[in-house]
Coordinates of C-alpha atoms in Angstrom, one line a residue:
M1 CA 165.8 138.7 71.3
N2 CA 165.7 141.7 69.1
V3 CA 166.7 141.9 65.4
T4 CA 168.2 145.3 65.1
L5 CA 171.3 143.7 63.6
G6 CA 173.5 146.6 64.8
S7 CA 171.3 149.3 63.3
R8 CA 169.5 152.1 65.2
T9 CA 166.7 152.1 62.6
P10 CA 163.4 150.5 63.7
V11 CA 162.7 147.2 61.8
A12 CA 159.3 148.7 60.6
A13 CA 161.2 151.5 58.9
A14 CA 163.7 149.4 57.0
R15 CA 163.3 146.6 54.5
A16 CA 164.4 143.1 55.5
A17 CA 166.8 143.1 52.6
D18 CA 168.6 146.1 53.9
L19 CA 168.8 144.7 57.4
A20 CA 170.1 141.4 56.0
A21 CA 172.7 143.1 54.0
R22 CA 174.1 144.9 57.1
T23 CA 174.3 141.7 59.1
P24 CA 177.7 141.5 60.9
A25 CA 179.8 138.5 59.9
S26 CA 180.1 137.6 63.6
R27 CA 176.3 137.2 64.1
D28 CA 175.1 133.6 64.8
R29 CA 172.3 133.4 62.2
Y30 CA 171.3 130.0 63.4
V31 CA 169.9 131.5 66.7
D32 CA 167.6 133.8 64.7
L33 CA 166.4 130.9 62.7
L34 CA 165.7 128.9 65.9
R35 CA 163.7 131.8 67.3
V36 CA 161.5 132.1 64.2
L37 CA 161.0 128.4 63.9
S38 CA 160.2 127.8 67.5
L39 CA 157.4 130.4 67.6
A40 CA 156.1 129.3 64.2
A41 CA 155.9 125.7 65.5
V42 CA 154.0 126.8 68.6
I43 CA 151.6 128.7 66.4
F44 CA 151.1 125.8 64.0
G45 CA 150.6 123.4 66.9
H46 CA 147.9 125.5 68.4
W47 CA 146.1 125.8 65.1
L48 CA 146.4 122.1 64.4
M49 CA 145.1 121.1 67.9
A50 CA 142.0 123.4 67.8
V51 CA 138.8 121.5 67.0
P52 CA 135.5 123.4 66.8
V53 CA 132.7 121.4 68.4
V54 CA 129.0 122.3 67.6
A55 CA 126.6 121.1 70.3
A56 CA 123.0 120.1 69.7
D57 CA 121.8 123.5 70.8
G58 CA 124.0 125.2 68.2
S59 CA 126.5 126.5 70.7
V60 CA 130.2 126.2 69.7
E61 CA 133.1 125.2 71.8
V62 CA 136.8 124.5 71.0
G63 CA 138.1 121.0 71.7
N64 CA 141.6 119.5 71.4
V65 CA 142.4 117.0 68.8
L66 CA 144.9 115.3 71.1
S67 CA 141.9 114.3 73.3
A68 CA 140.0 112.8 70.4
V69 CA 143.0 111.2 68.7
P70 CA 145.6 110.0 71.2
A71 CA 147.7 108.6 68.4
L72 CA 148.7 112.1 67.5
R73 CA 150.2 112.8 70.9
P74 CA 153.8 111.7 70.0
L75 CA 153.8 114.6 67.5
T76 CA 154.3 116.9 70.5
W77 CA 157.8 115.5 70.8
L78 CA 158.6 117.6 67.7
L79 CA 156.0 120.4 67.9
Q80 CA 156.5 121.3 71.6
V81 CA 159.5 123.5 71.0
M82 CA 159.3 126.0 73.8
P83 CA 162.6 124.6 75.2
V84 CA 164.2 125.8 72.0
F85 CA 162.8 129.3 72.6
F86 CA 164.2 129.4 76.2
L87 CA 167.5 128.1 74.9
V88 CA 167.7 131.0 72.4
G89 CA 166.6 133.3 75.2
G90 CA 169.5 132.3 77.4
F91 CA 171.9 132.9 74.5
A92 CA 170.4 136.4 73.8
H93 CA 170.2 137.5 77.4
G94 CA 173.7 136.3 78.2
T95 CA 175.3 138.0 75.2
A96 CA 173.3 141.2 75.7
W97 CA 174.2 141.5 79.4
A98 CA 177.9 140.8 78.7
S99 CA 177.9 143.5 76.0
L100 CA 176.1 146.0 78.2
R101 CA 178.5 145.4 81.0
R102 CA 181.5 146.1 78.8
R103 CA 179.9 149.5 78.0
G104 CA 179.3 150.3 81.6
G105 CA 175.6 149.4 81.7
R106 CA 173.9 148.3 84.9
Y107 CA 171.2 146.0 86.0
A108 CA 168.4 148.6 85.7
D109 CA 169.5 149.3 82.1
F110 CA 169.4 145.7 81.1
T111 CA 166.0 144.8 82.7
R112 CA 164.4 148.0 81.4
T113 CA 165.4 147.6 77.8
R114 CA 164.7 143.8 77.6
A115 CA 161.3 144.1 79.3
A116 CA 160.3 147.1 77.2
R117 CA 161.0 145.1 74.0
L118 CA 158.5 142.4 75.2
L119 CA 155.9 144.4 77.1
R120 CA 155.2 147.1 74.4
P121 CA 153.4 144.8 72.0
T122 CA 151.9 142.8 74.8
A123 CA 150.4 145.9 76.4
V124 CA 148.6 146.7 73.1
F125 CA 147.4 143.1 72.9
L126 CA 146.0 143.2 76.4
A127 CA 144.4 146.6 75.9
V128 CA 142.5 145.4 72.9
W129 CA 141.3 142.3 74.5
L130 CA 140.4 144.1 77.7
A131 CA 138.2 146.5 75.7
L132 CA 136.6 143.6 73.8
A133 CA 135.9 141.8 77.1
A134 CA 134.3 145.0 78.6
V135 CA 132.1 145.5 75.5
A136 CA 131.1 141.9 75.5
G137 CA 130.2 142.0 79.1
L138 CA 128.2 145.2 78.9
A139 CA 126.3 143.8 75.9
G140 CA 125.5 140.5 77.6
Q141 CA 127.5 138.6 75.0
D142 CA 130.2 137.2 77.3
A143 CA 129.1 133.6 76.9
G144 CA 129.7 130.6 74.7
L145 CA 132.4 130.9 72.1
V146 CA 133.1 134.6 73.1
K147 CA 133.8 133.6 76.7
V148 CA 136.0 130.7 75.6
A149 CA 138.0 133.1 73.3
L150 CA 138.3 135.7 76.0
R151 CA 139.7 133.2 78.5
T152 CA 142.0 131.4 76.0
V153 CA 143.8 134.1 74.1
T154 CA 145.9 135.1 77.0
Q155 CA 146.9 131.6 78.1
P156 CA 150.1 131.5 76.0
L157 CA 151.4 134.5 77.8
W158 CA 152.6 132.2 80.6
F159 CA 155.8 131.9 78.6
L160 CA 156.3 135.7 78.7
G161 CA 155.9 135.7 82.5
V162 CA 158.6 133.1 82.9
Y163 CA 160.7 134.8 80.3
L164 CA 160.6 138.1 82.2
A165 CA 161.6 136.3 85.4
L166 CA 164.6 134.9 83.6
V167 CA 165.5 138.4 82.3
A168 CA 165.5 139.6 85.9
L169 CA 167.7 136.7 87.0
T170 CA 170.2 136.8 84.0
P171 CA 172.8 139.2 85.6
P172 CA 173.4 137.1 88.8
L173 CA 173.0 133.8 86.9
W174 CA 175.5 134.9 84.2
A175 CA 177.9 136.0 87.0
L176 CA 177.6 132.5 88.5
H177 CA 178.1 130.9 85.1
R178 CA 181.3 132.8 84.6
M179 CA 182.5 132.1 88.1
L180 CA 182.0 128.3 87.6
G181 CA 184.3 128.3 84.6
R182 CA 184.7 124.9 83.2
W183 CA 182.2 123.6 85.7
A184 CA 179.5 125.8 84.3
P185 CA 177.7 122.8 82.6
A186 CA 177.0 121.4 86.1
L187 CA 174.5 124.3 86.8
P188 CA 171.9 123.5 84.1
A189 CA 172.4 119.8 84.8
A190 CA 171.7 120.4 88.5
L191 CA 168.6 122.5 87.8
L192 CA 167.1 120.0 85.4
A193 CA 168.0 117.1 87.7
A194 CA 166.3 118.9 90.6
T195 CA 163.0 118.5 88.8
A196 CA 163.3 114.8 89.6
V197 CA 163.3 115.6 93.4
V198 CA 160.3 117.8 93.0
D199 CA 158.4 115.2 91.1
V200 CA 159.2 112.5 93.6
L201 CA 157.8 114.7 96.4
R202 CA 154.9 115.5 94.2
F203 CA 153.9 112.0 93.1
T204 CA 155.0 109.9 96.1
G205 CA 154.7 112.4 98.9
G206 CA 151.6 114.2 97.9
H207 CA 153.3 117.6 98.0
T208 CA 151.5 118.9 94.9
R209 CA 152.2 122.5 95.6
L210 CA 155.9 122.0 95.3
A211 CA 155.4 121.2 91.6
T212 CA 155.3 124.9 90.9
L213 CA 159.0 125.0 91.6
N214 CA 159.6 123.2 88.4
L215 CA 158.3 126.2 86.5
L216 CA 161.5 127.9 87.5
L217 CA 163.8 124.8 87.6
V218 CA 163.1 123.5 84.1
W219 CA 163.0 126.8 82.3
A220 CA 166.0 128.2 84.2
G221 CA 167.9 125.0 83.4
V222 CA 167.2 125.4 79.7
H223 CA 168.0 129.1 79.9
Q224 CA 171.4 128.1 81.4
L225 CA 172.0 125.8 78.5
G226 CA 171.6 129.0 76.4
F227 CA 174.5 130.5 78.4
L228 CA 176.6 127.5 77.3
Y229 CA 175.7 128.2 73.7
A230 CA 176.6 131.8 74.2
D231 CA 180.1 131.0 75.5
G232 CA 180.7 128.4 72.8
T233 CA 180.7 125.3 75.2
L234 CA 177.9 123.5 73.3
Q235 CA 179.4 124.3 69.9
R236 CA 182.8 122.9 71.0
G237 CA 181.1 119.7 71.8
G238 CA 180.0 119.4 68.2
R239 CA 177.9 116.7 66.7
R240 CA 179.2 114.1 69.3
L241 CA 177.7 116.1 72.1
G242 CA 174.6 116.7 70.1
A243 CA 174.2 113.0 69.6
W244 CA 174.7 112.2 73.3
L245 CA 172.1 114.8 74.3
A246 CA 169.6 113.9 71.7
G247 CA 170.0 110.1 72.3
G248 CA 170.1 110.4 76.1
G249 CA 167.1 112.8 76.2
L250 CA 165.0 110.6 73.9
L251 CA 165.9 107.4 75.9
A252 CA 164.9 109.1 79.1
L253 CA 161.7 110.4 77.6
V254 CA 160.7 107.0 76.4
V255 CA 161.4 105.4 79.8
L256 CA 159.6 108.1 81.7
T257 CA 156.5 108.1 79.6
S258 CA 156.4 104.3 79.5
V259 CA 156.9 103.3 83.1
G260 CA 156.6 106.6 84.9
P261 CA 153.6 108.7 85.8
Y262 CA 154.1 110.9 82.8
P263 CA 151.8 111.2 79.8
V264 CA 153.1 110.9 76.3
S265 CA 152.0 114.4 75.3
M266 CA 154.4 117.2 75.9
V267 CA 151.5 119.6 76.1
G268 CA 148.5 119.5 78.4
V269 CA 145.6 117.4 77.2
P270 CA 142.1 118.0 78.7
G271 CA 141.0 115.2 80.9
E272 CA 144.4 113.9 81.7
A273 CA 145.4 113.8 85.4
V274 CA 149.0 114.9 84.8
S275 CA 150.3 117.6 82.4
N276 CA 154.0 117.6 81.4
M277 CA 153.7 121.4 80.8
S278 CA 151.7 122.9 83.7
P279 CA 153.7 122.6 85.8
P280 CA 156.7 121.2 84.0
T281 CA 157.9 117.7 84.8
L282 CA 161.0 115.7 84.6
A283 CA 159.7 114.3 81.3
L284 CA 159.7 117.9 79.9
A285 CA 163.2 118.3 81.2
A286 CA 164.2 115.2 79.2
H287 CA 162.4 116.6 76.2
A288 CA 164.4 119.8 76.5
V289 CA 167.7 117.9 76.6
W290 CA 166.8 115.9 73.4
L291 CA 165.8 119.1 71.6
T292 CA 169.0 120.7 72.6
G293 CA 170.9 117.8 71.1
L294 CA 168.8 118.1 67.9
V295 CA 169.7 121.8 67.7
L296 CA 173.4 121.0 67.9
L297 CA 173.1 118.2 65.3
L298 CA 171.3 120.5 62.8
R299 CA 173.6 123.6 63.4
G300 CA 176.1 122.8 60.6
P301 CA 173.8 122.3 57.7
A302 CA 171.4 125.0 58.9
T303 CA 174.3 127.5 59.1
R304 CA 175.4 126.7 55.6
W305 CA 171.8 127.1 54.4
L306 CA 171.5 130.5 56.1
A307 CA 174.5 131.8 54.1
R308 CA 172.2 132.1 51.2
A309 CA 171.0 135.7 50.9
R310 CA 167.4 134.9 50.1
V311 CA 167.1 132.5 53.0
W312 CA 168.6 135.0 55.5
R313 CA 166.3 137.8 54.3
A314 CA 163.3 135.5 55.0
V315 CA 164.6 134.8 58.5
V316 CA 165.2 138.6 59.2
A317 CA 161.7 139.3 58.0
G318 CA 160.2 136.5 60.1
N319 CA 162.0 137.8 63.2
G320 CA 160.3 141.2 62.7
L321 CA 156.9 139.5 62.8
A322 CA 157.3 136.6 65.1
M323 CA 156.2 138.2 68.4
T324 CA 153.2 139.9 66.9
A325 CA 152.1 136.7 65.2
F326 CA 152.5 134.8 68.4
L327 CA 150.4 137.3 70.4
W328 CA 147.5 137.3 67.9
H329 CA 147.4 133.8 66.4
L330 CA 144.8 132.5 68.8
G331 CA 142.6 135.4 68.2
A332 CA 142.8 134.7 64.5
A333 CA 142.0 131.0 65.1
F334 CA 138.9 132.0 67.1
A335 CA 137.8 134.2 64.2
V336 CA 138.0 131.2 61.9
V337 CA 136.0 129.1 64.4
G338 CA 133.3 131.8 64.4
V339 CA 133.1 131.8 60.6
V340 CA 133.0 128.0 60.4
A341 CA 130.2 128.0 63.0
A342 CA 128.2 130.7 61.4
R343 CA 128.4 129.0 58.0
G344 CA 127.6 125.6 59.4
W345 CA 130.5 124.0 57.7
D346 CA 131.4 120.4 58.5
L347 CA 135.1 119.9 59.0
G348 CA 134.8 116.2 59.8
A349 CA 135.5 114.2 62.9
P350 CA 139.0 114.8 64.4
G351 CA 141.5 112.5 62.8
G352 CA 139.1 111.3 60.0
V353 CA 139.6 111.6 56.3
L354 CA 137.5 114.8 55.9
W355 CA 139.3 116.4 58.9
W356 CA 142.7 115.8 57.3
L357 CA 141.5 117.0 53.9
T358 CA 140.2 120.2 55.4
R359 CA 143.4 120.9 57.5
P360 CA 145.1 122.9 54.7
L361 CA 142.0 125.1 54.4
W362 CA 141.8 125.5 58.2
L363 CA 145.5 126.3 58.5
G364 CA 145.4 128.7 55.5
A365 CA 142.4 130.6 56.9
A366 CA 144.1 130.9 60.3
A367 CA 147.3 132.2 58.7
L368 CA 145.3 134.7 56.6
F369 CA 143.5 136.1 59.6
T370 CA 146.8 136.2 61.5
A371 CA 148.5 138.1 58.6
V372 CA 145.7 140.7 58.7
L373 CA 146.2 141.2 62.5
V374 CA 150.0 141.3 62.1
S375 CA 149.7 144.0 59.4
V376 CA 147.7 146.1 61.9
F377 CA 149.7 145.6 65.1
R378 CA 153.3 144.9 63.9
R379 CA 154.2 148.6 64.3
F380 CA 154.1 148.1 68.1
D381 CA 156.7 145.3 67.9
A382 CA 159.3 147.4 66.1
P383 CA 162.4 148.1 68.2
R384 CA 162.8 151.7 69.2
A385 CA 165.9 153.8 68.8
S386 CA 168.8 151.9 70.4
V387 CA 169.3 154.2 73.4
V388 CA 169.5 152.8 76.9
P389 CA 168.4 155.4 79.6
G390 CA 170.9 155.4 82.5
G391 CA 170.1 155.5 86.1
G392 CA 167.7 153.5 88.3
H393 CA 168.2 151.6 91.5
P394 CA 168.7 147.8 91.0
L395 CA 166.2 146.9 93.8
R396 CA 163.5 149.1 92.2
S397 CA 164.1 147.5 88.9
A398 CA 164.1 144.0 90.4
L399 CA 160.8 144.8 92.1
G400 CA 159.4 146.1 88.8
M401 CA 160.4 142.8 87.1
V402 CA 158.7 140.7 89.9
L403 CA 155.5 142.7 89.5
C404 CA 155.5 142.5 85.7
T405 CA 156.2 138.7 86.0
L406 CA 153.3 138.2 88.4
G407 CA 151.0 140.4 86.4
V408 CA 151.6 138.6 83.1
L409 CA 151.3 135.2 84.8
G410 CA 148.1 136.4 86.4
V411 CA 146.5 137.5 83.2
S412 CA 147.5 134.3 81.5
A413 CA 145.8 132.3 84.3
V414 CA 142.5 134.2 84.6
G415 CA 142.0 135.6 81.0
F416 CA 139.3 138.1 80.2
G417 CA 136.2 135.8 80.1
G418 CA 133.8 136.8 83.0
L419 CA 135.7 140.1 83.4
L420 CA 132.7 142.1 84.7
A421 CA 131.6 139.1 86.9
G422 CA 134.9 139.2 88.8
R423 CA 136.1 135.8 87.7
T424 CA 139.2 134.7 89.6
A425 CA 142.0 132.2 89.0
T426 CA 144.9 131.0 91.2
L427 CA 148.2 132.7 90.7
L428 CA 150.7 130.5 92.5
V429 CA 148.6 130.2 95.7
V430 CA 146.6 133.4 95.6
P431 CA 143.3 134.1 93.9
V432 CA 143.6 136.9 91.3
T433 CA 141.2 138.8 89.0
A434 CA 142.1 140.2 85.6
P435 CA 142.0 143.8 86.9
A436 CA 144.3 142.9 89.8
A437 CA 146.8 141.2 87.5
L438 CA 146.8 144.1 85.1
A439 CA 147.4 146.5 88.1
L440 CA 150.5 144.4 89.0
L441 CA 151.7 144.7 85.5
V442 CA 151.2 148.4 85.3
A443 CA 152.8 149.0 88.7
G444 CA 155.8 146.9 87.6
A445 CA 156.2 148.8 84.3
M446 CA 156.1 152.1 86.2
L447 CA 158.9 151.0 88.4
L448 CA 161.0 150.1 85.4
R449 CA 160.8 153.5 83.9
P450 CA 163.9 155.7 84.3
A451 CA 164.0 158.8 86.5
P452 CA 163.1 162.0 84.5
D453 CA 166.6 163.4 85.1
A454 CA 168.5 160.1 84.4
P455 CA 171.3 160.4 81.9
A456 CA 171.1 158.6 78.6
T457 CA 173.7 156.2 77.4
A458 CA 173.9 155.1 73.7
A459 CA 173.7 151.4 73.2
R460 CA 175.8 149.8 70.5

């Protein structure tokens, strides 16, 4: 979702106050707040979970506090807010596609502009880390903490790969949503319920490879809930619907994690046989339903709060930085880990008194490093002039989106650690290297580019 607020001026070239002052009265400010808060919660969660571990030989690794302190795992029921991000994505994509169609735009226009907004800052991020990985490999330093960092910093990009797939599917799914009319709520319900079928086959039939289907079923289901927000269906349900969704989702989550094969944590925990996130499970689908209910319950008071000029300016400013901060926050955390290791500082055992006392310092340092990186790279996240190039065959654009999706998912899976050694990881069912994944991404981006002689259509 982009925060141009109807202006053709890049965010980097205008102050947040000016953008906030030009906000149309019809804009749903709550959606912007949800986007900022969801990415901020993911960043905060990653920082909080990171635990530097210094071995006897002086080497440093990064552990997970959820492994060391299982009592903290229920916190993920609040901090795992990726469902909210995909809910907002469904709203943004549905409204953008409907608006574009009213102006005569086509599938190629939609996919190109939405993908470019995401891939431009991502391309810079990948180029920097690719260069660092090559230098580390040539210098013989691709080991220890460096290798862990090179492998880990790309992992959160899985969400971008799934998000690109949903961008590609938005036009047909929106058409299906409109065709269903008052029965449209049945589609996300069916998608989320289908995860139960996949899980039954996975856990009782041994069909573990089928679990990958849930990557699409769960996130497409939440994305369709965003369509229901876009057309006002969820808002018309009001607080009563919010209470039913929140209560029902929470009840299902409690039952599934108590008597089912699902762990309590809504994020992956090293050493656990099952992860609710990778691939998504029925428990995560229930988690998405309860969070959707919570979003509806908080909509009224949050909307009134956002009417304050100072609050809205902060949200506008945050939207201009959110994607860049998300891309670089793990790199900043590893920089802090390196400093801590080099100085030999003791942050205490995870969950202990000293550990909690040092959390503000740890989080503050990670935020400071992230702010530095954001100040350097935010220019690549600024929306360009609001012009949509015309032309482009839909099949070519669809193929481009498929390749971009596979490329991003591949890079997320393999990372850059062991780059020169040819390290591989499994993308769906196929081994892939980092150079191969990047090649897919570049090929997809080339297919999304408009023809040189394509006419230009102004986007409003």
